[in-house]
PDB file of C-alpha atoms in Angstrom:
ATOM      1  CA  MET I   1     190.672-193.600  85.348  1.00 50.00           C
ATOM      2  CA  ALA I   2     193.992-194.042  87.112  1.00 51.00           C
ATOM      3  CA  THR I   3     194.514-193.790  90.851  1.00 50.00           C
ATOM      4  CA  LYS I   4     197.845-193.694  92.658  1.00 59.00           C
ATOM      5  CA  ASP I   5     198.159-197.522  92.494  1.00 73.00           C
ATOM      6  CA  THR I   6     197.075-197.790  88.887  1.00 90.00           C
ATOM      7  CA  TYR I   7     198.732-196.206  85.940  1.00 94.00           C
ATOM      8  CA  ILE I   8     198.503-195.948  82.165  1.00 94.00           C
ATOM      9  CA  TYR I   9     201.484-197.511  80.386  1.00 96.00           C
ATOM     10  CA  GLY I  10     203.155-196.684  77.072  1.00 96.00           C
ATOM     11  CA  LEU I  11     206.338-197.947  75.323  1.00 97.00           C
ATOM     12  CA  GLY I  12     208.275-196.003  72.735  1.00 96.00           C
ATOM     13  CA  ARG I  13     211.496-196.714  70.773  1.00 96.00           C
ATOM     14  CA  ARG I  14     213.763-194.666  68.544  1.00 95.00           C
ATOM     15  CA  LYS I  15     217.198-195.737  67.268  1.00 93.00           C
ATOM     16  CA  ALA I  16     218.805-197.492  70.232  1.00 94.00           C
ATOM     17  CA  ALA I  17     216.615-195.770  72.909  1.00 96.00           C
ATOM     18  CA  THR I  18     213.677-197.402  74.721  1.00 97.00           C
ATOM     19  CA  ALA I  19     211.304-195.397  76.856  1.00 97.00           C
ATOM     20  CA  ARG I  20     208.672-196.761  79.288  1.00 97.00           C
ATOM     21  CA  VAL I  21     206.097-194.197  80.453  1.00 96.00           C
ATOM     22  CA  ARG I  22     203.662-194.408  83.296  1.00 96.00           C
ATOM     23  CA  LEU I  23     200.858-191.827  83.714  1.00 94.00           C
ATOM     24  CA  TYR I  24     199.423-191.356  87.201  1.00 94.00           C
ATOM     25  CA  LYS I  25     196.658-188.929  88.248  1.00 92.00           C
ATOM     26  CA  GLY I  26     198.417-185.877  89.538  1.00 91.00           C
ATOM     27  CA  LYS I  27     199.488-182.281  89.041  1.00 92.00           C
ATOM     28  CA  GLY I  28     201.857-182.465  86.068  1.00 90.00           C
ATOM     29  CA  ASN I  29     205.208-183.467  87.529  1.00 94.00           C
ATOM     30  CA  ILE I  30     207.549-185.239  85.145  1.00 95.00           C
ATOM     31  CA  THR I  31     210.404-187.455  86.280  1.00 96.00           C
ATOM     32  CA  ILE I  32     212.898-189.216  84.011  1.00 96.00           C
ATOM     33  CA  ASN I  33     214.950-192.018  85.665  1.00 96.00           C
ATOM     34  CA  ASP I  34     213.989-190.667  89.115  1.00 95.00           C
ATOM     35  CA  LYS I  35     215.289-187.169  88.325  1.00 95.00           C
ATOM     36  CA  PRO I  36     213.232-184.063  87.494  1.00 95.00           C
ATOM     37  CA  ALA I  37     212.829-183.812  83.699  1.00 94.00           C
ATOM     38  CA  LEU I  38     214.696-180.531  83.324  1.00 93.00           C
ATOM     39  CA  GLU I  39     217.648-181.811  85.383  1.00 94.00           C
ATOM     40  CA  TYR I  40     217.843-185.028  83.299  1.00 95.00           C
ATOM     41  CA  LEU I  41     217.791-183.078  80.058  1.00 93.00           C
ATOM     42  CA  SER I  42     220.645-180.834  81.314  1.00 91.00           C
ATOM     43  CA  GLY I  43     218.478-177.725  81.410  1.00 90.00           C
ATOM     44  CA  ASN I  44     217.464-178.019  77.733  1.00 92.00           C
ATOM     45  CA  LYS I  45     213.983-176.431  77.670  1.00 93.00           C
ATOM     46  CA  SER I  46     213.385-177.075  74.001  1.00 95.00           C
ATOM     47  CA  MET I  47     213.735-180.887  74.571  1.00 94.00           C
ATOM     48  CA  LEU I  48     211.396-180.606  77.620  1.00 94.00           C
ATOM     49  CA  ALA I  49     208.829-178.804  75.414  1.00 94.00           C
ATOM     50  CA  GLU I  50     209.195-181.561  72.776  1.00 94.00           C
ATOM     51  CA  ILE I  51     208.499-184.230  75.409  1.00 94.00           C
ATOM     52  CA  THR I  52     205.402-182.455  76.670  1.00 93.00           C
ATOM     53  CA  ASP I  53     203.987-181.787  73.170  1.00 94.00           C
ATOM     54  CA  PRO I  54     201.494-184.713  73.319  1.00 94.00           C
ATOM     55  CA  LEU I  55     200.206-183.491  76.694  1.00 93.00           C
ATOM     56  CA  ALA I  56     199.989-179.906  75.482  1.00 93.00           C
ATOM     57  CA  LEU I  57     198.138-180.882  72.302  1.00 93.00           C
ATOM     58  CA  THR I  58     195.535-182.831  74.304  1.00 92.00           C
ATOM     59  CA  GLU I  59     195.487-180.276  77.109  1.00 92.00           C
ATOM     60  CA  LYS I  60     196.359-182.809  79.818  1.00 90.00           C
ATOM     61  CA  GLN I  61     199.535-181.162  81.213  1.00 90.00           C
ATOM     62  CA  ASN I  62     198.121-180.652  84.709  1.00 92.00           C
ATOM     63  CA  GLU I  63     196.096-183.868  84.945  1.00 92.00           C
ATOM     64  CA  TYR I  64     198.865-186.481  85.076  1.00 93.00           C
ATOM     65  CA  ASP I  65     202.170-187.072  86.836  1.00 94.00           C
ATOM     66  CA  VAL I  66     204.557-188.751  84.349  1.00 95.00           C
ATOM     67  CA  SER I  67     207.151-191.305  85.426  1.00 96.00           C
ATOM     68  CA  ILE I  68     209.586-192.238  82.665  1.00 96.00           C
ATOM     69  CA  ARG I  69     212.268-194.932  82.474  1.00 97.00           C
ATOM     70  CA  VAL I  70     214.505-194.510  79.465  1.00 97.00           C
ATOM     71  CA  ALA I  71     217.633-196.435  78.460  1.00 97.00           C
ATOM     72  CA  GLY I  72     220.013-196.630  75.498  1.00 95.00           C
ATOM     73  CA  GLY I  73     220.848-194.234  72.719  1.00 93.00           C
ATOM     74  CA  GLY I  74     221.543-190.526  72.997  1.00 93.00           C
ATOM     75  CA  LEU I  75     219.515-187.670  74.374  1.00 95.00           C
ATOM     76  CA  ALA I  76     217.753-186.810  71.068  1.00 94.00           C
ATOM     77  CA  GLY I  77     216.733-190.466  70.464  1.00 94.00           C
ATOM     78  CA  GLN I  78     215.533-190.755  74.035  1.00 96.00           C
ATOM     79  CA  VAL I  79     213.365-187.627  73.642  1.00 96.00           C
ATOM     80  CA  ASP I  80     211.717-189.042  70.529  1.00 96.00           C
ATOM     81  CA  ALA I  81     211.142-192.365  72.247  1.00 96.00           C
ATOM     82  CA  ILE I  82     209.556-190.640  75.271  1.00 96.00           C
ATOM     83  CA  LYS I  83     207.295-188.585  72.978  1.00 96.00           C
ATOM     84  CA  LEU I  84     206.041-191.767  71.184  1.00 96.00           C
ATOM     85  CA  ALA I  85     205.559-193.637  74.519  1.00 96.00           C
ATOM     86  CA  LEU I  86     203.595-190.729  76.045  1.00 96.00           C
ATOM     87  CA  SER I  87     201.337-190.522  72.952  1.00 95.00           C
ATOM     88  CA  LYS I  88     200.726-194.308  73.085  1.00 96.00           C
ATOM     89  CA  ALA I  89     199.875-194.162  76.774  1.00 95.00           C
ATOM     90  CA  LEU I  90     197.349-191.360  76.210  1.00 94.00           C
ATOM     91  CA  THR I  91     195.630-193.291  73.395  1.00 95.00           C
ATOM     92  CA  THR I  92     195.291-196.525  75.389  1.00 93.00           C
ATOM     93  CA  GLU I  93     193.151-194.803  78.031  1.00 86.00           C
ATOM     94  CA  MET I  94     191.374-192.232  75.826  1.00 91.00           C
ATOM     95  CA  ALA I  95     190.738-193.588  72.317  1.00 92.00           C
ATOM     96  CA  ASP I  96     189.090-190.290  71.233  1.00 95.00           C
ATOM     97  CA  LEU I  97     192.523-188.593  71.390  1.00 93.00           C
ATOM     98  CA  ARG I  98     194.017-190.961  68.759  1.00 94.00           C
ATOM     99  CA  PRO I  99     192.946-188.951  65.668  1.00 95.00           C
ATOM    100  CA  VAL I 100     194.356-185.719  67.167  1.00 94.00           C
ATOM    101  CA  LEU I 101     197.718-187.285  68.054  1.00 94.00           C
ATOM    102  CA  LYS I 102     197.904-189.196  64.726  1.00 94.00           C
ATOM    103  CA  LYS I 103     197.287-186.037  62.692  1.00 95.00           C
ATOM    104  CA  ALA I 104     200.117-184.295  64.555  1.00 94.00           C
ATOM    105  CA  GLY I 105     202.426-187.200  63.782  1.00 94.00           C
ATOM    106  CA  PHE I 106     203.061-188.267  67.390  1.00 95.00           C
ATOM    107  CA  LEU I 107     202.045-191.901  66.875  1.00 95.00           C
ATOM    108  CA  LYS I 108     204.484-192.552  64.028  1.00 94.00           C
ATOM    109  CA  ARG I 109     207.665-194.485  64.944  1.00 93.00           C
ATOM    110  CA  ASP I 110     210.776-193.259  63.164  1.00 92.00           C
ATOM    111  CA  PRO I 111     212.330-196.541  61.875  1.00 92.00           C
ATOM    112  CA  ARG I 112     215.802-195.216  61.005  1.00 93.00           C
ATOM    113  CA  GLU I 113     218.499-197.110  62.854  1.00 92.00           C
ATOM    114  CA  LYS I 114     222.248-197.519  62.425  1.00 91.00           C
ATOM    115  CA  GLU I 115     223.087-200.123  59.816  1.00 94.00           C
ATOM    116  CA  ARG I 116     225.204-203.033  60.947  1.00 95.00           C
ATOM    117  CA  LYS I 117     228.796-203.456  59.876  1.00 96.00           C
ATOM    118  CA  LYS I 118     229.349-206.098  57.240  1.00 96.00           C
ATOM    119  CA  TYR I 119     232.374-208.396  57.156  1.00 96.00           C
ATOM    120  CA  GLY I 120     235.049-207.489  54.574  1.00 94.00           C
ATOM    121  CA  LEU I 121     234.087-203.801  54.832  1.00 95.00           C
ATOM    122  CA  ARG I 122     235.378-200.973  57.060  1.00 95.00           C
ATOM    123  CA  SER I 123     231.883-200.001  58.148  1.00 95.00           C
ATOM    124  CA  ALA I 124     228.343-200.754  56.893  1.00 96.00           C
ATOM    125  CA  ARG I 125     229.044-199.711  53.328  1.00 96.00           C
ATOM    126  CA  LYS I 126     232.570-198.276  53.195  1.00 96.00           C
ATOM    127  CA  LYS I 127     235.028-200.355  51.206  1.00 94.00           C
ATOM    128  CA  GLU I 128     238.815-200.443  51.000  1.00 94.00           C
ATOM    129  CA  GLN I 129     240.192-197.911  48.459  1.00 93.00           C
ATOM    130  CA  PHE I 130     240.783-199.505  45.042  1.00 92.00           C
ATOM    131  CA  SER I 131     244.350-199.487  43.857  1.00 93.00           C
ATOM    132  CA  LYS I 132     245.000-200.223  40.198  1.00 92.00           C
ATOM    133  CA  ARG I 133     248.752-200.668  40.779  1.00 87.00           C
TER     134      ARG I 133
END
């Protein structure tokens, strides 16, 4: 398994957010961008619970210390990216967890992203108002 020098890696993306997760053997500490997870999430316990869902489902909360680097997007997109990255990291080391995580929907990337603005339009699809006269 993983020692202090080695780690398990996972990458997750959602909208404009990218999360890189490293799992180390430990006691269950979670840090996001070198801050405690609850402090980074502004005290939002429901988002913290959503991040730890893959660990809770596989009963690995107290086995790994989680180090997360996340950039881009908003807080909700970052949480989804972290959840996907954590699930991917768990499946790379323990392939027998894959069916459990897949059934729960944690290995599915949400592909919805903001559509780019097209030239001649106000936004991606919004046109100028038609004037007959």
